[in-house]
Tab-separated table of C-alpha atoms in Angstrom:
chain	number	residue	atom	x	y	z
I	93	MET	CA	21.808	39.124	-53.435
I	94	GLY	CA	25.396	38.673	-51.442
I	95	ASP	CA	22.466	37.540	-49.205
I	96	GLU	CA	21.047	35.386	-52.010
I	97	GLU	CA	24.505	33.468	-53.617
I	98	ASN	CA	25.250	32.593	-50.726
I	99	ARG	CA	22.735	30.954	-49.577
I	100	ARG	CA	22.964	29.254	-53.180
I	101	ARG	CA	26.343	28.191	-52.571
I	102	PHE	CA	25.058	27.191	-49.624
I	103	VAL	CA	23.150	25.198	-50.711
I	104	GLN	CA	25.423	23.465	-53.575
I	105	LEU	CA	28.881	22.913	-51.372
I	106	ALA	CA	27.888	22.640	-47.756
I	107	LEU	CA	24.455	21.621	-48.081
I	108	PRO	CA	25.246	17.901	-49.283
I	109	HIS	CA	27.473	16.756	-46.868
I	110	ALA	CA	25.263	17.422	-43.346
I	111	GLY	CA	24.666	13.480	-42.289
I	112	ALA	CA	29.247	14.083	-42.836
I	113	ALA	CA	29.009	17.015	-40.479
I	114	TYR	CA	26.445	15.601	-37.712
I	115	ASN	CA	27.758	12.212	-37.368
I	116	LEU	CA	31.867	13.378	-36.625
I	117	ALA	CA	29.696	15.990	-34.143
I	118	ARG	CA	28.165	13.313	-32.436
I	119	TRP	CA	31.659	10.843	-32.382
I	120	LEU	CA	33.410	13.550	-30.514
I	121	THR	CA	30.673	15.527	-29.002
I	122	GLN	CA	29.314	11.490	-27.942
I	123	ASN	CA	26.016	13.013	-27.449
I	124	GLU	CA	22.584	13.214	-29.064
I	125	GLN	CA	21.693	16.547	-28.334
I	126	ASP	CA	24.691	17.922	-28.387
I	127	ALA	CA	25.869	16.468	-31.591
I	128	GLN	CA	21.854	19.014	-32.550
I	129	ASP	CA	23.806	21.994	-31.189
I	130	VAL	CA	27.611	21.467	-32.151
I	131	ALA	CA	26.481	20.531	-35.914
I	132	GLN	CA	23.598	23.383	-35.950
I	133	GLU	CA	26.222	25.867	-34.842
I	134	ALA	CA	28.871	24.518	-37.583
I	135	MET	CA	26.240	25.328	-40.485
I	136	MET	CA	25.074	28.107	-39.483
I	137	ARG	CA	29.272	29.015	-40.162
I	138	ALA	CA	29.586	27.799	-43.022
I	139	LEU	CA	26.678	29.875	-44.576
I	140	ARG	CA	28.617	32.980	-42.676
I	141	TYR	CA	31.784	32.213	-44.197
I	142	ILE	CA	31.208	29.679	-47.423
I	143	GLY	CA	31.837	33.321	-49.864
I	144	ASN	CA	35.698	32.799	-48.199
I	145	PHE	CA	35.262	28.542	-49.694
I	146	HIS	CA	37.106	28.763	-53.304
I	147	GLY	CA	38.265	25.200	-53.491
I	148	ASP	CA	36.268	21.955	-55.685
I	149	ASN	CA	35.722	19.546	-52.175
I	150	ALA	CA	33.772	21.304	-50.027
I	151	ARG	CA	33.326	19.103	-47.324
I	152	PRO	CA	36.801	18.847	-45.748
I	153	TRP	CA	36.083	22.492	-45.306
I	154	LEU	CA	32.956	22.141	-43.415
I	155	LEU	CA	34.314	19.357	-41.341
I	156	GLN	CA	36.761	21.624	-40.518
I	157	ILE	CA	33.977	23.819	-39.036
I	158	VAL	CA	32.465	21.010	-37.533
I	159	ARG	CA	35.870	19.994	-35.456
I	160	HIS	CA	36.055	23.912	-34.292
I	161	ALA	CA	32.980	24.014	-33.026
I	162	CYS	CA	33.471	20.984	-31.857
I	163	PHE	CA	36.366	21.752	-30.678
I	164	SER	CA	35.071	25.314	-28.298
I	165	TRP	CA	32.455	22.766	-27.000
I	166	LEU	CA	34.389	20.254	-25.862
I	167	LYS	CA	36.800	23.312	-23.797
I	168	GLU	CA	33.756	25.082	-22.643
I	169	ASN	CA	32.305	21.775	-21.106
I	170	ARG	CA	34.447	18.957	-21.470
I	171	PRO	CA	36.842	21.081	-20.492
I	172	ALA	CA	38.482	17.021	-18.650
I	173	GLU	CA	38.209	15.764	-22.489
I	174	ARG	CA	40.642	17.916	-23.839
I	175	THR	CA	44.088	15.901	-23.328
I	176	PHE	CA	46.831	17.179	-24.530
I	177	LEU	CA	48.467	14.582	-26.566
I	178	ASP	CA	52.844	14.567	-26.331
I	179	ASP	CA	52.924	13.833	-30.556
I	180	ASP	CA	56.335	13.134	-30.070
I	181	ASP	CA	57.225	10.626	-32.633
I	182	ASP	CA	59.424	8.437	-31.534
I	183	SER	CA	57.515	7.875	-28.037
I	184	LEU	CA	54.349	6.928	-30.423
I	185	GLN	CA	56.398	5.109	-32.296
I	186	GLU	CA	57.147	2.011	-29.556
I	187	ILE	CA	53.383	2.287	-28.394
I	188	ALA	CA	51.707	2.497	-31.052
I	189	ALA	CA	53.575	-1.400	-32.276
I	190	PRO	CA	52.249	-3.347	-31.297
I	191	ALA	CA	53.953	-6.687	-28.704
I	192	SER	CA	55.327	-8.895	-32.330
I	193	ASP	CA	53.970	-11.862	-30.178
I	194	GLU	CA	50.245	-10.614	-30.154
I	195	PRO	CA	47.341	-12.865	-31.293
I	196	GLN	CA	45.595	-9.856	-32.482
I	197	SER	CA	43.669	-11.279	-35.665
I	198	ILE	CA	42.750	-13.857	-33.497
I	199	ALA	CA	41.329	-12.072	-31.311
I	200	LEU	CA	39.222	-9.292	-32.917
I	201	ARG	CA	38.256	-11.796	-35.244
I	202	LYS	CA	35.416	-11.397	-31.740
I	203	ALA	CA	34.650	-8.741	-31.628
I	204	GLU	CA	31.380	-7.134	-31.818
I	205	ARG	CA	29.909	-3.968	-33.250
I	206	ARG	CA	29.529	-2.609	-29.387
I	207	GLU	CA	32.238	-2.934	-28.353
I	208	ILE	CA	33.803	-1.953	-31.412
I	209	ASN	CA	31.545	1.605	-30.673
I	210	GLN	CA	32.878	1.978	-27.847
I	211	ALA	CA	36.316	1.092	-28.341
I	212	ILE	CA	35.901	4.110	-30.352
I	213	ALA	CA	33.953	6.144	-27.741
I	214	ALA	CA	36.850	5.626	-24.937
I	215	LEU	CA	39.693	6.429	-27.079
I	216	PRO	CA	40.774	10.185	-26.556
I	217	VAL	CA	38.704	12.617	-29.123
I	218	ALA	CA	42.673	14.053	-30.636
I	219	TYR	CA	43.023	10.286	-31.843
I	220	ARG	CA	39.341	9.533	-31.894
I	221	GLU	CA	39.146	12.622	-34.466
I	222	VAL	CA	41.443	11.133	-36.424
I	223	LEU	CA	40.094	7.709	-37.381
I	224	VAL	CA	36.399	8.529	-37.837
I	225	LEU	CA	36.934	10.932	-40.657
I	226	ARG	CA	39.793	7.955	-41.967
I	227	GLU	CA	36.956	5.012	-41.428
I	228	LEU	CA	34.239	6.655	-41.370
I	229	GLU	CA	34.063	9.541	-43.788
I	230	ASP	CA	37.107	7.298	-46.010
I	231	LEU	CA	39.022	10.858	-46.021
I	232	SER	CA	42.831	11.306	-47.014
I	233	TYR	CA	45.581	11.454	-44.469
I	234	THR	CA	46.172	14.791	-46.544
I	235	ASP	CA	42.239	16.265	-45.892
I	236	ILE	CA	42.907	14.694	-42.208
I	237	ALA	CA	46.146	17.413	-42.274
I	238	ARG	CA	43.358	20.036	-43.122
I	239	ILE	CA	40.528	18.966	-41.224
I	240	ALA	CA	41.983	18.674	-37.266
I	241	GLU	CA	45.350	21.517	-38.544
I	242	ILE	CA	47.974	18.863	-37.935
I	243	PRO	CA	50.926	18.189	-39.929
I	244	VAL	CA	50.127	14.754	-42.593
I	245	GLY	CA	53.045	13.265	-40.385
I	246	THR	CA	50.880	13.372	-36.665
I	247	VAL	CA	47.944	11.799	-38.528
I	248	MET	CA	49.996	9.233	-39.450
I	249	SER	CA	51.059	9.184	-35.374
I	250	ARG	CA	47.447	9.013	-34.579
I	251	LEU	CA	45.433	6.909	-37.113
I	252	SER	CA	48.224	4.476	-35.793
I	253	ARG	CA	48.496	5.445	-32.309
I	254	ALA	CA	44.123	4.495	-32.449
I	255	ARG	CA	44.646	1.531	-34.389
I	256	GLY	CA	47.302	0.047	-31.746
I	257	LEU	CA	44.216	2.008	-28.436
I	258	MET	CA	42.131	-0.183	-29.964
I	259	ARG	CA	43.735	-3.285	-30.834
I	260	ILE	CA	44.373	-3.581	-26.731
I	261	ALA	CA	41.338	-2.839	-26.714
I	262	LEU	CA	39.467	-5.413	-28.322
I	263	VAL	CA	41.615	-8.041	-27.160
I	264	PRO	CA	39.363	-10.063	-24.785
I	265	GLY	CA	40.791	-9.958	-20.980
I	266	ALA	CA	43.023	-6.733	-22.145
I	267	ARG	CA	42.342	-4.151	-18.961
I	268	PRO	CA	40.525	-0.966	-20.195
I	269	VAL	CA	42.929	1.246	-20.807
I	270	LEU	CA	42.010	3.287	-23.039
I	271	ARG	CA	42.125	6.649	-21.008
I	272	THR	CA	45.857	5.666	-19.852
I	273	VAL	CA	48.046	8.270	-20.305
I	274	PRO	CA	50.688	6.922	-23.068
I	275	ARG	CA	53.679	6.433	-21.094
I	276	ALA	CA	51.717	4.529	-18.298
I	277	VAL	CA	50.675	1.989	-21.289
I	278	ASN	CA	53.812	1.816	-22.364
I	279	GLY	CA	55.805	1.645	-18.286
I	280	GLY	CA	53.015	-1.346	-18.073
I	281	ASN	CA	54.069	-2.988	-21.087
I	282	ALA	CA	57.640	-3.492	-20.248
I	283	SER	CA	58.070	-7.589	-20.015
H	173	MET	CA	61.879	-10.724	-33.316
H	174	LYS	CA	62.303	-6.841	-33.769
H	175	GLN	CA	59.481	-4.662	-34.955
H	176	ASN	CA	62.140	-2.926	-38.134
H	177	ILE	CA	58.906	-1.074	-39.755
H	178	ASP	CA	57.520	1.026	-37.691
H	179	SER	CA	53.263	0.951	-37.131
H	180	ARG	CA	52.206	4.336	-38.931
H	181	ARG	CA	53.799	2.994	-42.079
H	182	ILE	CA	52.214	-0.659	-42.035
H	183	ASP	CA	48.610	1.220	-41.238
H	184	ALA	CA	49.288	3.976	-43.636
H	185	PHE	CA	50.285	1.318	-46.544
H	186	VAL	CA	46.882	-0.358	-45.414
H	187	ASP	CA	45.496	3.011	-45.904
H	188	GLY	CA	47.107	3.284	-49.318
H	189	GLU	CA	48.900	6.542	-48.774
H	190	LEU	CA	52.616	5.467	-48.697
H	191	GLY	CA	54.348	6.653	-51.927
H	192	LEU	CA	55.735	4.377	-54.432
H	193	GLU	CA	58.653	3.540	-52.978
H	194	SER	CA	57.735	2.223	-49.851
H	195	GLN	CA	54.527	1.092	-50.764
H	196	LEU	CA	57.190	-1.449	-53.396
H	197	GLU	CA	59.079	-1.957	-49.807
H	198	ILE	CA	56.724	-2.195	-48.158
H	199	GLU	CA	55.960	-5.575	-50.529
H	200	ARG	CA	59.271	-6.563	-50.428
H	201	GLU	CA	59.717	-7.239	-46.768
H	202	MET	CA	56.073	-8.767	-46.785
H	203	ARG	CA	57.158	-11.534	-48.639
H	204	VAL	CA	60.414	-12.376	-47.013
H	205	ASP	CA	58.634	-11.990	-43.348
H	206	ALA	CA	56.278	-13.674	-41.806
H	207	ASP	CA	56.175	-10.807	-38.968
H	208	VAL	CA	55.658	-8.843	-41.414
H	209	ARG	CA	52.458	-10.203	-43.117
H	210	GLU	CA	51.148	-10.720	-40.114
H	211	ARG	CA	50.534	-6.812	-38.776
H	212	VAL	CA	50.512	-6.280	-42.390
H	213	GLU	CA	47.211	-8.795	-42.437
H	214	ALA	CA	46.411	-7.677	-38.230
H	215	ALA	CA	45.696	-3.602	-38.973
H	216	ARG	CA	43.471	-4.679	-42.596
H	217	HIS	CA	41.239	-7.066	-40.422
H	218	LEU	CA	41.015	-3.997	-38.281
H	219	ARG	CA	40.620	-1.717	-40.582
H	220	ALA	CA	37.289	-3.721	-42.507
H	221	ALA	CA	36.398	-4.669	-38.822
H	222	VAL	CA	36.262	-0.374	-37.777
H	223	ARG	CA	34.451	0.690	-40.928
H	224	GLU	CA	32.314	-2.603	-41.379
H	225	ASN	CA	30.663	-2.377	-37.338
H	226	ALA	CA	31.478	1.250	-36.621
H	227	ASP	CA	28.510	3.057	-36.190
H	228	TYR	CA	28.023	6.347	-38.661
H	229	HIS	CA	25.232	8.914	-37.228
H	230	GLU	CA	21.938	9.337	-38.572
H	231	ILE	CA	21.545	13.111	-39.295
H	232	PRO	CA	17.857	13.539	-37.907
H	233	ALA	CA	14.990	14.459	-39.900
H	234	ALA	CA	14.432	17.382	-37.231
H	235	LEU	CA	17.708	18.957	-37.899
H	236	ARG	CA	18.146	17.407	-41.669
H	237	GLY	CA	15.313	20.362	-41.441
H	238	ARG	CA	17.196	23.378	-39.454
H	239	PHE	CA	19.961	22.912	-41.725
H	240	ASP	CA	17.097	23.078	-45.190
H	241	ALA	CA	15.803	25.740	-43.397
H	242	LEU	CA	19.569	27.558	-42.183
H	243	ALA	CA	18.758	28.047	-46.698
H	244	ALA	CA	15.312	29.751	-47.054
H	245	PRO	CA	15.709	33.217	-48.006
H	246	GLU	CA	14.359	34.354	-44.773
H	247	PRO	CA	16.039	36.962	-42.210
H	248	MET	CA	16.857	35.423	-38.530
H	249	PRO	CA	16.355	31.664	-39.837
H	250	ASP	CA	17.222	31.196	-36.298
H	251	ALA	CA	15.359	33.543	-34.761
H	252	ALA	CA	13.079	31.309	-33.515
H	253	PRO	CA	13.023	29.408	-30.004
H	254	LYS	CA	14.486	25.449	-30.623
H	255	ALA	CA	11.120	24.121	-29.429
H	256	SER	CA	9.388	26.077	-31.372
H	257	ARG	CA	8.322	23.022	-34.546
H	258	PRO	CA	9.809	25.319	-37.612
H	259	ALA	CA	7.175	27.556	-39.408
H	260	ARG	CA	6.769	26.096	-42.776
H	261	PRO	CA	7.298	28.711	-45.341
H	262	PRO	CA	10.395	29.101	-45.181
H	263	ARG	CA	11.096	24.678	-45.303
H	264	ALA	CA	9.277	25.267	-48.281
H	265	ALA	CA	11.123	28.331	-50.040
H	266	ALA	CA	14.131	26.312	-49.612
H	267	ARG	CA	12.605	23.674	-51.174
H	268	VAL	CA	12.044	25.877	-54.064
H	269	GLU	CA	14.721	27.699	-53.507
H	270	ARG	CA	16.611	24.090	-54.015
H	271	TRP	CA	14.518	22.753	-57.271
H	272	PHE	CA	15.773	25.834	-58.412
H	273	GLY	CA	19.661	26.138	-56.909
H	274	TRP	CA	19.757	22.559	-59.614
H	275	ARG	CA	17.882	23.960	-61.714
H	276	PRO	CA	20.195	25.727	-64.702
H	277	ALA	CA	23.501	23.143	-64.049
H	278	ALA	CA	20.312	20.200	-65.469
H	279	ALA	CA	19.089	22.998	-67.886
H	280	SER	CA	22.691	23.122	-69.180
H	281	LEU	CA	22.731	19.068	-69.447
H	282	ALA	CA	19.723	18.761	-71.315
H	283	LEU	CA	21.171	21.702	-74.049
H	284	VAL	CA	24.447	19.358	-74.453
H	285	GLY	CA	22.426	16.490	-75.139
H	286	ILE	CA	19.796	18.221	-77.017
H	287	GLY	CA	23.909	20.283	-79.515
H	288	ALA	CA	25.020	16.403	-79.190
H	289	LEU	CA	22.410	14.718	-80.523
H	290	THR	CA	21.765	17.349	-83.658
H	291	MET	CA	24.994	16.898	-85.223
H	292	ASN	CA	25.972	14.860	-87.902
H	293	MET	CA	26.350	12.628	-85.288
H	294	ALA	CA	30.097	11.146	-87.672
H	295	THR	CA	31.999	14.371	-86.910
H	296	VAL	CA	30.815	14.035	-83.792
H	297	GLN	CA	33.291	10.607	-83.450
H	298	THR	CA	35.764	11.853	-85.839
H	299	SER	CA	36.513	14.921	-83.349
H	300	ARG	CA	35.754	13.487	-80.183
H	301	ASP	CA	38.435	10.495	-81.406
H	302	ASP	CA	40.698	13.529	-82.272
H	303	ARG	CA	39.518	15.270	-78.811
H	304	LEU	CA	40.455	11.546	-77.030
H	305	LEU	CA	43.391	11.571	-78.500
H	306	ASP	CA	45.100	14.716	-77.255
H	307	GLU	CA	43.604	14.875	-74.008
H	308	VAL	CA	44.675	11.025	-72.793
H	309	VAL	CA	48.168	11.627	-74.206
H	310	SER	CA	47.624	14.692	-72.150
H	311	SER	CA	46.881	12.632	-69.214
H	312	HIS	CA	49.784	10.062	-70.053
H	313	VAL	CA	52.165	12.906	-70.626
H	314	ARG	CA	50.668	14.863	-66.760
H	315	SER	CA	51.136	10.835	-65.171
H	316	THR	CA	54.859	10.719	-65.458
H	317	LEU	CA	56.089	14.882	-64.964
H	318	GLY	CA	53.865	15.358	-61.210
H	319	GLN	CA	54.178	13.399	-58.725
H	320	HIS	CA	50.565	11.211	-59.266
H	321	LEU	CA	51.329	8.532	-61.186
H	322	VAL	CA	49.469	6.215	-59.691
H	323	ASP	CA	46.865	6.911	-56.374
H	324	VAL	CA	47.357	2.482	-55.750
H	325	ALA	CA	51.427	1.953	-55.989
H	326	SER	CA	50.313	-1.977	-55.953
H	327	SER	CA	52.096	-4.883	-57.601
H	328	ASP	CA	49.132	-7.425	-56.724
H	329	HIS	CA	45.898	-6.402	-59.567
H	330	HIS	CA	44.106	-8.321	-55.931
H	331	THR	CA	45.394	-3.994	-54.003
H	332	VAL	CA	44.950	-3.004	-57.104
H	333	LYS	CA	41.549	-3.699	-59.177
H	334	PRO	CA	39.877	-3.798	-55.659
H	335	TRP	CA	40.485	-0.552	-54.388
H	336	LEU	CA	39.737	1.110	-58.281
H	337	SER	CA	36.100	-0.633	-57.343
H	338	SER	CA	36.034	1.463	-55.066
H	339	LYS	CA	35.827	4.490	-56.523
H	340	LEU	CA	35.144	3.796	-59.584
H	341	ASP	CA	31.322	2.794	-61.397
H	342	PHE	CA	32.527	0.008	-62.319
H	343	SER	CA	35.344	-3.048	-62.150
H	344	PRO	CA	38.793	-2.469	-64.542
H	345	PRO	CA	40.440	-5.197	-65.409
H	346	VAL	CA	43.406	-5.152	-63.769
H	347	SER	CA	45.885	-7.668	-64.882
H	348	GLU	CA	49.769	-7.916	-64.141
H	349	LEU	CA	51.887	-7.970	-68.097
H	350	HIS	CA	53.803	-11.208	-67.792
H	351	LEU	CA	56.723	-10.034	-69.937
H	352	PRO	CA	60.471	-9.427	-69.446
H	353	ASP	CA	61.618	-6.549	-68.155
H	354	CYS	CA	57.350	-5.319	-67.718
H	355	GLU	CA	56.411	-4.357	-64.027
H	356	PHE	CA	53.211	-3.495	-62.892
H	357	VAL	CA	52.885	-0.337	-60.632
H	358	GLY	CA	49.573	0.005	-59.693
H	359	GLY	CA	46.688	1.491	-60.156
H	360	ARG	CA	45.108	6.208	-60.466
H	361	VAL	CA	41.716	7.074	-61.469
H	362	ASP	CA	41.889	9.712	-64.174
H	363	TYR	CA	38.767	11.290	-65.985
H	364	LEU	CA	39.117	10.752	-69.567
H	365	ASP	CA	36.430	11.528	-72.278
H	366	GLY	CA	33.670	13.552	-69.104
H	367	ARG	CA	34.048	10.425	-66.921
H	368	PRO	CA	36.059	8.956	-64.608
H	369	VAL	CA	38.501	6.524	-65.446
H	370	ALA	CA	41.029	3.285	-65.051
H	371	ALA	CA	44.798	4.371	-65.456
H	372	LEU	CA	47.092	1.508	-65.139
H	373	VAL	CA	50.519	1.776	-64.742
H	374	TYR	CA	53.061	-0.561	-66.329
H	375	ARG	CA	56.736	0.395	-66.402
H	376	LYS	CA	59.425	-0.977	-69.103
H	377	GLY	CA	62.792	-0.302	-68.455
H	378	ARG	CA	62.952	3.334	-68.081
H	379	HIS	CA	59.687	3.632	-69.700
H	380	ILE	CA	55.859	4.678	-68.569
H	381	VAL	CA	53.052	3.125	-69.919
H	382	ASN	CA	49.446	3.820	-69.321
H	383	ALA	CA	46.328	1.341	-70.076
H	384	PHE	CA	43.575	3.564	-69.283
H	385	VAL	CA	40.102	1.853	-69.605
H	386	TRP	CA	36.192	3.295	-68.827
H	387	PRO	CA	32.763	0.844	-69.907
H	388	SER	CA	31.415	1.175	-73.422
H	389	ALA	CA	28.606	0.160	-75.678
H	390	ALA	CA	31.237	-0.618	-78.922
H	391	LYS	CA	31.221	-4.095	-80.080
H	392	ASP	CA	34.898	-5.572	-80.052
H	393	SER	CA	37.732	-4.028	-82.266
H	394	LYS	CA	41.067	-4.751	-83.299
H	395	ALA	CA	43.682	-2.875	-82.150
H	396	ASP	CA	43.828	1.158	-83.495
H	397	PHE	CA	47.589	2.293	-83.583
H	398	SER	CA	48.957	5.366	-84.212
H	399	THR	CA	51.138	8.045	-82.977
H	400	GLU	CA	50.720	11.438	-81.559
H	401	ARG	CA	53.481	14.105	-80.336
H	402	GLY	CA	56.264	10.562	-80.622
H	403	PHE	CA	53.892	8.853	-78.051
H	404	GLN	CA	52.876	5.288	-79.647
H	405	VAL	CA	48.183	5.023	-79.076
H	406	ALA	CA	46.010	2.285	-79.126
H	407	ARG	CA	42.414	2.154	-79.163
H	408	TRP	CA	40.157	-0.891	-78.960
H	409	SER	CA	36.938	-2.032	-77.641
H	410	GLN	CA	37.308	-4.901	-76.194
H	411	GLY	CA	34.363	-7.134	-73.396
H	412	ALA	CA	32.616	-3.996	-73.126
H	413	MET	CA	35.274	-1.356	-71.777
H	414	THR	CA	36.733	0.986	-74.021
H	415	HIS	CA	40.962	0.429	-73.690
H	416	TRP	CA	43.467	3.239	-74.652
H	417	VAL	CA	47.793	2.399	-73.816
H	418	VAL	CA	49.699	4.893	-74.324
H	419	SER	CA	53.946	4.802	-73.753
H	420	ASP	CA	57.023	6.212	-75.116
H	421	VAL	CA	58.461	2.972	-75.682
H	422	ASN	CA	59.575	1.516	-79.599
H	423	ARG	CA	57.137	0.228	-81.577
H	424	GLU	CA	57.501	-3.114	-81.157
H	425	GLU	CA	57.720	-3.903	-77.266
H	426	PHE	CA	54.096	-1.424	-77.795
H	427	ASP	CA	52.090	-4.142	-79.847
H	428	ALA	CA	53.643	-6.751	-77.566
H	429	ILE	CA	53.035	-4.576	-74.281
H	430	VAL	CA	49.028	-4.041	-76.373
H	431	ARG	CA	49.147	-8.186	-77.320
H	432	ALA	CA	49.766	-9.132	-73.421
H	433	ILE	CA	46.844	-6.913	-71.632
H	434	GLN	CA	44.657	-8.176	-75.201
H	435	SER	CA	45.390	-11.290	-74.215
H	436	ALA	CA	44.996	-11.387	-70.207
H	437	GLU	CA	42.444	-10.019	-70.971
H	438	SER	CA	40.228	-11.866	-73.236
H	439	ALA	CA	41.837	-15.355	-70.354
H	440	LYS	CA	39.473	-14.364	-67.958
């Protein structure tokens, strides 16, 4: 009977967000087959724990499970991807601020679909996830904070940093320096 | 030029995630500082470019099938190795189960519909208006008490209108009112009369004015004024929209505000 109820709730609450679950897994694992495996595992967990969910919006709840499954997978399979980020606010603030004389808007107009996708794919995973959750899933900062298990202030910092890196990547002629650690980028920009 | 507003605030501003005070502060900065203006423009541009161009990866049909199978009332739904084709019965069963899962909701909706129709329409209308009056005033009071006065804080209707349209299934008329000492604060999505509605918020002196709007089939009508728990309330239909305005300003100022909203809309 409990199983029956769980399945009913799973169909009503979790299945409608299966598309979002796959999209997030796809962006975090960067590969279709792995995304399918991870999303499947997440959905099975969601079914098992749906009884613990008491809210009206299951999307952040489900995406938190997916995100968790993705990070476990990354830990196993892509240990190098798990960059440890320094969320120190002051350093982030300096780096995230684009140089004021940068012709950002003009440069961006030329950005193509492929370049934008590549730029997102090249972001360190902790930045990539907040950007995907914000721009593709249109989630609020509060929901993103819950999914990524970080404070809202850190969501703001990472999102801003992610967009700063996107800008750098999309400016024609700029070196693709996205994998460089923040301090190096900072040093390189000093004029 | 120095970066006196950090990028996080510019980004949060563009995302509509800043509190009212900060939102207005950046709008002020934008008016006086071309650099801030340019950075907001750039942030908006990037946001739009990413949203338009980034791939939203569609879930493969086979995976969706496996998810559906998970919900089937069969033990060990994932026992079959991935290579084997998904068993038919669980998927069919999942579909049946899904249908039954939704049926009670559909049935109760239908019942509500039939119930409403069979009741005496006049009684329904009166009690509906009374209930709505109560809902509208309660909503106004909640908005002034809590943190949640506006979802999108902006004194610019070009910001508020698209935001509301994107959250609602209609595009509400939005106007800044040109009245002395009256400021347009922003908008939020509220829930009235069993549906999401647009709430536009104005500040008149120290008083808050909530103007609720949602689509209706009613013909245009003149404003009907009343007071409820000491609040001024006006309701009317205009341009296929129902309007309710609530505030604790005095009657004279309230009349002026209602007239301003009506004329702003009829000028469109």
